[in-house]
CSV table of C-alpha atoms in Angstrom, one decimal:
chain,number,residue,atom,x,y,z
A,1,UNK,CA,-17.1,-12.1,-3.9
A,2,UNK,CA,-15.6,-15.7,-4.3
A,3,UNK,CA,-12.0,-15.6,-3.0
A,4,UNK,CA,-11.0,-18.0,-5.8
A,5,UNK,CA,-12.6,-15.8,-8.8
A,6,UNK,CA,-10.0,-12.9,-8.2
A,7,UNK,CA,-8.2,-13.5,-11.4
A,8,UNK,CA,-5.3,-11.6,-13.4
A,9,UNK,CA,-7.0,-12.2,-16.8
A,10,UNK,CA,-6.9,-9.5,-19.8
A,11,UNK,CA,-8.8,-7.0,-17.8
A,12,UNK,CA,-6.2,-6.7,-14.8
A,13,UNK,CA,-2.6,-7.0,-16.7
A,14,UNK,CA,-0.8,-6.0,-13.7
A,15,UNK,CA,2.6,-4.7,-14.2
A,16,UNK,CA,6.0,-5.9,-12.7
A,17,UNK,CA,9.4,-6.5,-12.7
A,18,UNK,CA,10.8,-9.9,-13.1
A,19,UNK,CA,13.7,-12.4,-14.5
A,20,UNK,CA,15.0,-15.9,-15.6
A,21,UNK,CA,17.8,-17.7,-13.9
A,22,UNK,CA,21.2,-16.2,-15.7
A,23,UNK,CA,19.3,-13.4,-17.0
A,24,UNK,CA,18.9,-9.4,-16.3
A,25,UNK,CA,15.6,-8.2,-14.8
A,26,UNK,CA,13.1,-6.4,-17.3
A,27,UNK,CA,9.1,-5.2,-17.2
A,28,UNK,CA,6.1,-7.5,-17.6
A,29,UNK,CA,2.7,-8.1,-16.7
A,30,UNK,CA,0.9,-10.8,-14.9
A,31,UNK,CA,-1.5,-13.0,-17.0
A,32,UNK,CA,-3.0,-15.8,-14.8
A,33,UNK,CA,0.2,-17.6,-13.6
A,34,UNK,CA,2.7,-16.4,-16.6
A,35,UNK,CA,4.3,-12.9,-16.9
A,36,UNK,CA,4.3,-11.7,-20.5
A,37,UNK,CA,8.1,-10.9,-21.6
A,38,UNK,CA,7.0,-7.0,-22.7
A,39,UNK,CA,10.7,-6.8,-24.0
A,40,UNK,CA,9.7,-9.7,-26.3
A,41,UNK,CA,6.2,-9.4,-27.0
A,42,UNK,CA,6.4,-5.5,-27.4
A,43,UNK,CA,10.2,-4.1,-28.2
A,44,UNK,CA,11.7,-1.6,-26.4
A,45,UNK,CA,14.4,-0.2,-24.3
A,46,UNK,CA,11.8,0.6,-21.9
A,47,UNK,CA,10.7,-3.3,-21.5
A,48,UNK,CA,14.1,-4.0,-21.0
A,49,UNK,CA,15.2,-2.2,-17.7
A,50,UNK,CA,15.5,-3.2,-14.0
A,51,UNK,CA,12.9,-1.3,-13.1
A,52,UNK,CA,9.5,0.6,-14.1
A,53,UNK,CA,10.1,4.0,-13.6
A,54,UNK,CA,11.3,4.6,-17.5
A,55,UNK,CA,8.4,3.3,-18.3
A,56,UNK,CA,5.9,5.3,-15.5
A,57,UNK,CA,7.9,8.7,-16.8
A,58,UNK,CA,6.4,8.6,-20.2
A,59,UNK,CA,2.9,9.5,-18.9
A,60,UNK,CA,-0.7,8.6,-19.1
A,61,UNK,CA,-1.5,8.0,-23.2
A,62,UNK,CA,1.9,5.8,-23.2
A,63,UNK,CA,0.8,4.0,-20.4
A,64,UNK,CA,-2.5,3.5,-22.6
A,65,UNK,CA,-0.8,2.4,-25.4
A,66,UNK,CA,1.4,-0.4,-23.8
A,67,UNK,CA,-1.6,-1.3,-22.2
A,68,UNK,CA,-3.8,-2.0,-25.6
A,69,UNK,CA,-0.6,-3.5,-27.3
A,70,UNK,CA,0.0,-5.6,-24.0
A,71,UNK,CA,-3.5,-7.6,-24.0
A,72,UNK,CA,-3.0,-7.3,-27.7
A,73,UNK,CA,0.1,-9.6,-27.2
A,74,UNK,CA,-1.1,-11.5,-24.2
A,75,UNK,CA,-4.3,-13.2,-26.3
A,76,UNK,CA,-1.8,-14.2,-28.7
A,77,UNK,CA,-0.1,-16.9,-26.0
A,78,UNK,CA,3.3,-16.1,-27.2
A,79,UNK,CA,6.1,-14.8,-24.7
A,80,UNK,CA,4.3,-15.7,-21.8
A,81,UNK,CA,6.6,-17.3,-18.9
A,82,UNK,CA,5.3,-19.8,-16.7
A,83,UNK,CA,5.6,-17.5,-12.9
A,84,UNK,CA,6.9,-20.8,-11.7
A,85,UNK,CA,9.9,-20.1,-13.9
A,86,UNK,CA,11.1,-16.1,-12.4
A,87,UNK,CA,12.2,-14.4,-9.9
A,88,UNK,CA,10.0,-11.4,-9.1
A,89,UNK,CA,11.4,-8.0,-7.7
A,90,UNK,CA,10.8,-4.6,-6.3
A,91,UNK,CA,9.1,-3.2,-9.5
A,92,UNK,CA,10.1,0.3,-8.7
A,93,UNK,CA,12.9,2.6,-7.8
A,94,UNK,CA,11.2,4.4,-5.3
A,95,UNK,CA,12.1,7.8,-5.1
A,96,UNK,CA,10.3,9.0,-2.1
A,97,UNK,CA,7.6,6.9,0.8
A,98,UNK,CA,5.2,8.9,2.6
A,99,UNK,CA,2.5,7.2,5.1
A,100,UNK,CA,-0.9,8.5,5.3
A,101,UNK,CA,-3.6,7.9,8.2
A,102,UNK,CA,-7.0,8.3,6.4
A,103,UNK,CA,-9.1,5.8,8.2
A,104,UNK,CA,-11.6,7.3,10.5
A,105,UNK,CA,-12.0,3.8,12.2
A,106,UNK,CA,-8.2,3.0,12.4
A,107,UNK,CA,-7.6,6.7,14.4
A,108,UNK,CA,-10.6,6.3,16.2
A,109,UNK,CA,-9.7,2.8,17.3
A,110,UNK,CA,-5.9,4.5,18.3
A,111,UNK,CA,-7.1,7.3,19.8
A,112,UNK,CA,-9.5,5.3,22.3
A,113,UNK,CA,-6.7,2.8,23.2
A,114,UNK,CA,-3.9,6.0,23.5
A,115,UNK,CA,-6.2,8.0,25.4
A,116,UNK,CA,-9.0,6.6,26.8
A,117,UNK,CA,-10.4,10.0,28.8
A,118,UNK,CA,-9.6,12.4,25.7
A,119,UNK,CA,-11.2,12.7,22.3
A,120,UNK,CA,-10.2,9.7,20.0
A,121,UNK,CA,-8.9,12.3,17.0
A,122,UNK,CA,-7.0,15.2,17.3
A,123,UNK,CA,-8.5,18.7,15.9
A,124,UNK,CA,-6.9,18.9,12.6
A,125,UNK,CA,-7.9,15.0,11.7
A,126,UNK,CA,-10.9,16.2,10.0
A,127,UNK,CA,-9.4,19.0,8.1
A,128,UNK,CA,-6.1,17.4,6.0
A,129,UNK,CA,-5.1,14.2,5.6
A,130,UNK,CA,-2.6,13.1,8.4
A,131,UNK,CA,0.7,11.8,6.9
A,132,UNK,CA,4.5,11.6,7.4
A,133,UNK,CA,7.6,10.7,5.3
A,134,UNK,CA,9.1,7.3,5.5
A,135,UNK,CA,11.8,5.7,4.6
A,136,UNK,CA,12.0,5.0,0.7
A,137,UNK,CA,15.3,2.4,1.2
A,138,UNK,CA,13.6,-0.1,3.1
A,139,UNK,CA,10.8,-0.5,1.2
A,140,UNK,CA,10.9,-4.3,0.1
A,141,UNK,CA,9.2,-6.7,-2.5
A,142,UNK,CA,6.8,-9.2,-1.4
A,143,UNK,CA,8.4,-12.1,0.1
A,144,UNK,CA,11.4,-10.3,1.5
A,145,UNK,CA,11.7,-12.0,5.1
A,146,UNK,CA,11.4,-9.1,7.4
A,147,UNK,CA,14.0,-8.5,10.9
A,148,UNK,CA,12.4,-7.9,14.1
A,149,UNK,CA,13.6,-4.9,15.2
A,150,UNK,CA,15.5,-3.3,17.9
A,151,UNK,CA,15.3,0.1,19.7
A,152,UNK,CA,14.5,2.0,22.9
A,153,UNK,CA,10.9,0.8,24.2
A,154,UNK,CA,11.9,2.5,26.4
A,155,UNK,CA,14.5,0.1,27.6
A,156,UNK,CA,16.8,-1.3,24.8
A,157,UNK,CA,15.9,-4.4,23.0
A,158,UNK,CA,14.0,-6.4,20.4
A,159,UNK,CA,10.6,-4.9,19.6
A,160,UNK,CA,8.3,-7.0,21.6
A,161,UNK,CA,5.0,-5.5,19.9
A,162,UNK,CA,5.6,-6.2,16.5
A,163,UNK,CA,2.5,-5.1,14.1
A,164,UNK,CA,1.4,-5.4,10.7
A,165,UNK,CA,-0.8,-2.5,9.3
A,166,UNK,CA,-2.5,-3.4,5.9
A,167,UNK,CA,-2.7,-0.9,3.2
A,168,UNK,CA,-3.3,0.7,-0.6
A,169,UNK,CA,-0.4,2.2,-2.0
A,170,UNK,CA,0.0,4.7,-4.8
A,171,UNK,CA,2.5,5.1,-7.3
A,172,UNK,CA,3.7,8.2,-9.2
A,173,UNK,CA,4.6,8.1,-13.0
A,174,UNK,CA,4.4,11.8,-13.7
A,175,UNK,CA,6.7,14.2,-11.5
A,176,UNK,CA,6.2,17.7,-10.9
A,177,UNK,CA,8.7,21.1,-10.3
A,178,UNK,CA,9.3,22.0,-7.0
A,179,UNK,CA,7.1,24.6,-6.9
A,180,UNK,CA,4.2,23.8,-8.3
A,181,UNK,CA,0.9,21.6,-7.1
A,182,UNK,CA,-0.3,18.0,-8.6
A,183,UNK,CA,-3.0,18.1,-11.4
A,184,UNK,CA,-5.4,15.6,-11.9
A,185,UNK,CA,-4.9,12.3,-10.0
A,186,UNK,CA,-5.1,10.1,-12.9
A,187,UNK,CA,-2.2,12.1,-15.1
A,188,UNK,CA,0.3,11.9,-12.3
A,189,UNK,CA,-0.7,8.7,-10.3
A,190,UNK,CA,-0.1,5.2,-12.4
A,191,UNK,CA,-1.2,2.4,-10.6
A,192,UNK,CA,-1.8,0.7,-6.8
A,193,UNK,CA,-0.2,-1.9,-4.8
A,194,UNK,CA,-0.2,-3.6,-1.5
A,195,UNK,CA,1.6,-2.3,1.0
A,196,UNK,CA,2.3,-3.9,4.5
A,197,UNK,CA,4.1,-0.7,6.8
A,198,UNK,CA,5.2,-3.2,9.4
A,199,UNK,CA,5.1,-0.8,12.8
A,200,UNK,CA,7.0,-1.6,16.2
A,201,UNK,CA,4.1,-0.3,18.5
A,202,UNK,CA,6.5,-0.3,21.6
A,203,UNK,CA,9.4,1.6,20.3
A,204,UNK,CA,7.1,4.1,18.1
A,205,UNK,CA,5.0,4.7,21.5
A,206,UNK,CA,8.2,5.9,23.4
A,207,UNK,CA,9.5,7.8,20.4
A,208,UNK,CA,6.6,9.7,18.3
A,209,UNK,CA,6.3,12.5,20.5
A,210,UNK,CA,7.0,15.0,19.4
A,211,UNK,CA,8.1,14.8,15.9
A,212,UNK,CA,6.2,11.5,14.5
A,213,UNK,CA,7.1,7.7,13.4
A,214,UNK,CA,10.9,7.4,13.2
A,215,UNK,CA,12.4,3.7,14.2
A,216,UNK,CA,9.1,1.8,14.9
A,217,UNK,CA,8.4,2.1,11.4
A,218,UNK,CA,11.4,2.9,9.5
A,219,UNK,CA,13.2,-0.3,9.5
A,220,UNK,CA,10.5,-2.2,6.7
A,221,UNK,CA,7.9,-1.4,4.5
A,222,UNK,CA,6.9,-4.3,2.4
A,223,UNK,CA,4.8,-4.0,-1.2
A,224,UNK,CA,3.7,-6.1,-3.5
A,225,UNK,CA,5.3,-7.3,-6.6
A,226,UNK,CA,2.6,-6.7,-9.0
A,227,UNK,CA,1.3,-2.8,-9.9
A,228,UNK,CA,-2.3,-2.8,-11.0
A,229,UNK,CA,-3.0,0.2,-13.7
A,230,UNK,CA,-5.5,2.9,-12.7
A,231,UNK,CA,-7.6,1.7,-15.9
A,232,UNK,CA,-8.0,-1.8,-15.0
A,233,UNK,CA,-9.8,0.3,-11.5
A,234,UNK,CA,-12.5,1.7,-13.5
A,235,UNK,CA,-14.9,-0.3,-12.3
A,236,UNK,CA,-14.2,-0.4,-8.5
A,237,UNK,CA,-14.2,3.6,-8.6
A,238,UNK,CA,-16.8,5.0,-6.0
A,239,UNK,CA,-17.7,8.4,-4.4
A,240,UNK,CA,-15.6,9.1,-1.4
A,241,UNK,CA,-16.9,9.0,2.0
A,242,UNK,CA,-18.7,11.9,3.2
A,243,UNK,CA,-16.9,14.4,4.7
A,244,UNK,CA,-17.5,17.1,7.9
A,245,UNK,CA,-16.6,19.9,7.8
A,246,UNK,CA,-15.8,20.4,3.9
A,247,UNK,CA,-12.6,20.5,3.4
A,248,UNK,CA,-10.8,23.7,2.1
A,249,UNK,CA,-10.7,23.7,-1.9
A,250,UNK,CA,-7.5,22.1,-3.0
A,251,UNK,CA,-9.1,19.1,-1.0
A,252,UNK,CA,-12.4,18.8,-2.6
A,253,UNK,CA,-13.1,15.7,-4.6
A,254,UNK,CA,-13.3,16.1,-8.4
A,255,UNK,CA,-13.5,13.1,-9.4
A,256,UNK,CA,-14.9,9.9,-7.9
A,257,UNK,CA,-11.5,8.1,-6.5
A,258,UNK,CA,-12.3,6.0,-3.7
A,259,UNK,CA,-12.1,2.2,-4.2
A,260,UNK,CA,-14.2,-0.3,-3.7
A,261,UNK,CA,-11.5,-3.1,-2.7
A,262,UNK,CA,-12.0,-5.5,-0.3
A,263,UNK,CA,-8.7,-6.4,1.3
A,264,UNK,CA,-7.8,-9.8,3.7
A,265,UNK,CA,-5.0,-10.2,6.5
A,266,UNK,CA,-3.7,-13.5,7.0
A,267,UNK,CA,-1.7,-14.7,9.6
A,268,UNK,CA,0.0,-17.9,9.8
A,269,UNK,CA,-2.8,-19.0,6.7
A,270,UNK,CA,-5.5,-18.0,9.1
A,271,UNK,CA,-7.9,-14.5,7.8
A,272,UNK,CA,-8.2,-12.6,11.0
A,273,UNK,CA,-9.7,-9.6,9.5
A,274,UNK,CA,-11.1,-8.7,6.1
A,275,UNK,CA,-11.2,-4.9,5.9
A,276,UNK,CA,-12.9,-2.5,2.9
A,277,UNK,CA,-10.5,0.5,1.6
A,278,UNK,CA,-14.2,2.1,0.2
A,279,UNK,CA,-14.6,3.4,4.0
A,280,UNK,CA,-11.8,5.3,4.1
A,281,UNK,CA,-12.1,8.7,5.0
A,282,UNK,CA,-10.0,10.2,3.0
A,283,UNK,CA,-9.0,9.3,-0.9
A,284,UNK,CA,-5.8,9.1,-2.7
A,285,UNK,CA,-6.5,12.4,-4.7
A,286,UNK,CA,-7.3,14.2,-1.8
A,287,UNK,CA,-3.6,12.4,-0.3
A,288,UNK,CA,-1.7,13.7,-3.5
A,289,UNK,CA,-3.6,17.0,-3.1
A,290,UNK,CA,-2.4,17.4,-0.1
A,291,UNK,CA,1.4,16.4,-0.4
A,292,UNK,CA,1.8,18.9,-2.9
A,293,UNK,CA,-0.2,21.8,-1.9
A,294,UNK,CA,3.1,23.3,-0.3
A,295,UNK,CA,5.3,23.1,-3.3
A,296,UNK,CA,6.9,19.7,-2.7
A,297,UNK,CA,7.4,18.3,-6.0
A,298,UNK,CA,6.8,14.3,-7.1
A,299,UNK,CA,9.8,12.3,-8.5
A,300,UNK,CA,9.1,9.4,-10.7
A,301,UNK,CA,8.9,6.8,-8.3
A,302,UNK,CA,6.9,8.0,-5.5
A,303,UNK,CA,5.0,5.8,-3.3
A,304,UNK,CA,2.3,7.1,-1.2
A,305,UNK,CA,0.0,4.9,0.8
A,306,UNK,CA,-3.1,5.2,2.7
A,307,UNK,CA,-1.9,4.3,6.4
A,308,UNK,CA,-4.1,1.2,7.8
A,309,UNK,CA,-7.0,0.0,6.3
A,310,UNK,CA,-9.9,-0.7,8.7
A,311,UNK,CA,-13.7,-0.6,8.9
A,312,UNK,CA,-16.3,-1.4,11.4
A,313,UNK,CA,-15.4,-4.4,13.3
A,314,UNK,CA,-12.6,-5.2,10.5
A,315,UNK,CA,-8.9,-4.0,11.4
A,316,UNK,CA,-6.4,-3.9,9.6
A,317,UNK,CA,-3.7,-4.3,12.7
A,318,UNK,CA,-2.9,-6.6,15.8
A,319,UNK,CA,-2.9,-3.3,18.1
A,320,UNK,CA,-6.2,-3.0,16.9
A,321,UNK,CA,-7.7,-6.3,16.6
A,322,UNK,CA,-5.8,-7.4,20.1
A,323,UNK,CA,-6.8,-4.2,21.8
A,324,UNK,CA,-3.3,-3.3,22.6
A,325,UNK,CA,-2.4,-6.7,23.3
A,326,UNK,CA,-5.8,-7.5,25.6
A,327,UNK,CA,-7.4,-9.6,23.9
A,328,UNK,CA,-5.2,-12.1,21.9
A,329,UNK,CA,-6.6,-13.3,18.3
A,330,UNK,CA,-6.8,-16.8,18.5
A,331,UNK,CA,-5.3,-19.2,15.9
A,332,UNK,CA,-5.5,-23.3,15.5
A,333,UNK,CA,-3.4,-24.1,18.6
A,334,UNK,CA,-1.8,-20.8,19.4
A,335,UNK,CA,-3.1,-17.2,20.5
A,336,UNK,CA,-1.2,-14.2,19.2
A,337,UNK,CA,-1.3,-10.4,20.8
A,338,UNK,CA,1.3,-9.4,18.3
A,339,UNK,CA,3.8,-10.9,15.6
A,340,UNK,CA,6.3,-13.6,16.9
A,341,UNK,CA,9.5,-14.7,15.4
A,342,UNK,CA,8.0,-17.1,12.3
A,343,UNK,CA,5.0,-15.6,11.6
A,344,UNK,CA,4.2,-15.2,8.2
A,345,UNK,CA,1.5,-12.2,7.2
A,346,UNK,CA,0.0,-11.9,3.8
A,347,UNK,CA,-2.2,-9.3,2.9
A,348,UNK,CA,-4.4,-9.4,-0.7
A,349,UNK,CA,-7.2,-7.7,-2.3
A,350,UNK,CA,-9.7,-7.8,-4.5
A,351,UNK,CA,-12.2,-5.5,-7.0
A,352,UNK,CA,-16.2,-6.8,-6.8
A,353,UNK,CA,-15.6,-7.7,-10.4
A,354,UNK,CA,-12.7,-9.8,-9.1
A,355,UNK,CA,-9.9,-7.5,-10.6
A,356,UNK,CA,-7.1,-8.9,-8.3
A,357,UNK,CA,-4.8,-6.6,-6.9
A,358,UNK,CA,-1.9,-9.6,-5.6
A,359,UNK,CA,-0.3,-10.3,-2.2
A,360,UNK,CA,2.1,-9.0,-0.2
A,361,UNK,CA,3.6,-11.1,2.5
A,362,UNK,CA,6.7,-11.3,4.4
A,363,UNK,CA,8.0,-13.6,7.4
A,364,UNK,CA,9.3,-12.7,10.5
A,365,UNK,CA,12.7,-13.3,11.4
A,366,UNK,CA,14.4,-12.9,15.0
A,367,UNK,CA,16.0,-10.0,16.0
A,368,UNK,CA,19.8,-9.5,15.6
């Protein structure tokens, strides 16, 4: 695929949340470079909110609807803003971030540079989805410059492994009751974004054991601006890997929801890796399967993503591509083992039909 055919024509309509100078945020879509005013173009109180949760609550044959009436609207040229014109903002109110780890490559590739005598997974990889719960307040829209930060490594001080990790993320329209399990992925799950978990590989190594991620990746999680609509996927929608052993029954695949995206990591304008979400072991039903299978309920709101993208010979990290900071990716003029203060990283993706899904990028700014 042609980098420069990704498009955001009437197929994609991307939704997000945007406004004018002097005037309160509300919901549109992305149509090439102008958002369509859906407050404008369609009516509504649930165009003209902050955020799109009202609109992600009403559920699947609403989300149809605004859809239709959307392109509807959009071939009509009216309402449409030029991009260069808004501000553009976290789209969501996120209600609860959890972090999967459902590339065989990425925890392979971990495992081998953690423990080099052992097994690169653990036992239960295989079986479940590996995941943890984030932090949903620092979650940030694209473009939000991003603070190095500090914490025990195991002495005190600025993080001086600074990563990226490039990934999918999910978000949740429909909720459940705490209580009872997810249905099908596509009557709960709305749309995907881009999702850079920024990680602080020194002060996570200290701290992980034995509970998890806390401070080396709780202080950022950046996603991008635009939401693309499970129906403008249709055609990137691909049979999961294969997977050994089977997984128990709530974790069986119904329904072919693997993605054929191909995603690119740039650094400083440079691609250093261009990595293919289709390869991932594990697929975003399975992940919603799994978050639920205890009870846990979803709120309106919830993002889930898939943990770092990588395939063969395509990371989607520094710890990764650098070996742990061995072998330094090289740039015009300058070599990099990890982020340094300036750096700007910008992650986008594309469909092979060139259904783009946006960036998300943020700058690095120096500690405090």
């Amino acid at each position: 695929m042609d980098v420069g055919a990704v498009s955001f024509g009437l197929d994609n309509l991307p939704y997000g949340v945007f406004s004018r100078p002097g005037e309160p945020r509300r919901v549109g879509v992305r149509v090439g470079d102008h958002v369509l005013d859906l407050a404008a173009a369609l009516g509504g109180d649930v165009y003209a909110v902050p955020s799109l949760n009202p609109l992600l609550a009403l559920g699947r044959a609403a989300w149809r609807e605004t859809r239709a009436r959307a392109r509807d609207a959009a071939a009509t040229g009216d309402h449409l803003i030029p991009l260069s014109e808004v501000t553009l903002h976290l789209p969501i109110e996120v209600a609860d971030y959890v972090d999967f780890y459902a590339s065989l490559e990425h925890a392979s590739n971990l495992g081998r540079i953690f423990r080099p005598d052992d097994e690169p997974l653990k036992p239960n990889w295989r079986h479940l989805p590996v995941g943890y719960h984030g932090r949903a307040g620092t979650v940030v829209v694209s473009g939000t410059p991003i603070r190095r930060p500090c914490g025990q490594r195991p002495s005190f001080g600025p993080s001086r492994k600074l990563d990226i990790e490039a990934e999918v993320g999910f978000v949740v329209g429909v909720p459940t009751r705490l209580g009872e399990r997810a249905g099908a992925f596509e009557d709960h799950v709305f749309g995907v974004a881009l999702v850079n978990d920024w990680s602080a590989r020194d002060i996570q190594a200290w701290e992980y054991v034995p509970l998890g991620p806390f401070l080396g990746k709780s202080f950022a999680t950046s996603m991008s601006a635009w939401i693309t609509p499970l129906d403008a996927l249709e055609e990137a929608r691909v049979e999961g890997r294969s997977q050994e052993p089977e997984p128990p029954a709530y974790l069986r695949r119904q329904e072919p929801w693997g993605l054929d995206l191909t995603l690119r990591v740039e650094l400083n304008g440079e691609t250093i890796a261009t990595p293919s979400f289709r390869d991932m072991y594990w697929t975003p039903d399975q992940m919603l399967a799994h978050m639920t299978v205890n009870g846990a309920s979803l709120r309106t709101g919830d993002l889930f993503a898939s943990g770092t993208v990588s395939s063969v010979g395509q990371p989607g990290s520094l710890i990764e591509l650098t070996w742990n900071g061995a072998d330094p990716v090289k740039l015009p003029g300058a070599t990099r083992t990890f982020l340094e203060d300036g750096d700007v990283v910008t992650i986008t993706a594309w469909t092979p039909g060139g259904i783009s899904l946006g960036e998300v990028s943020g700058k690095v700014l120096p500690a405090t």
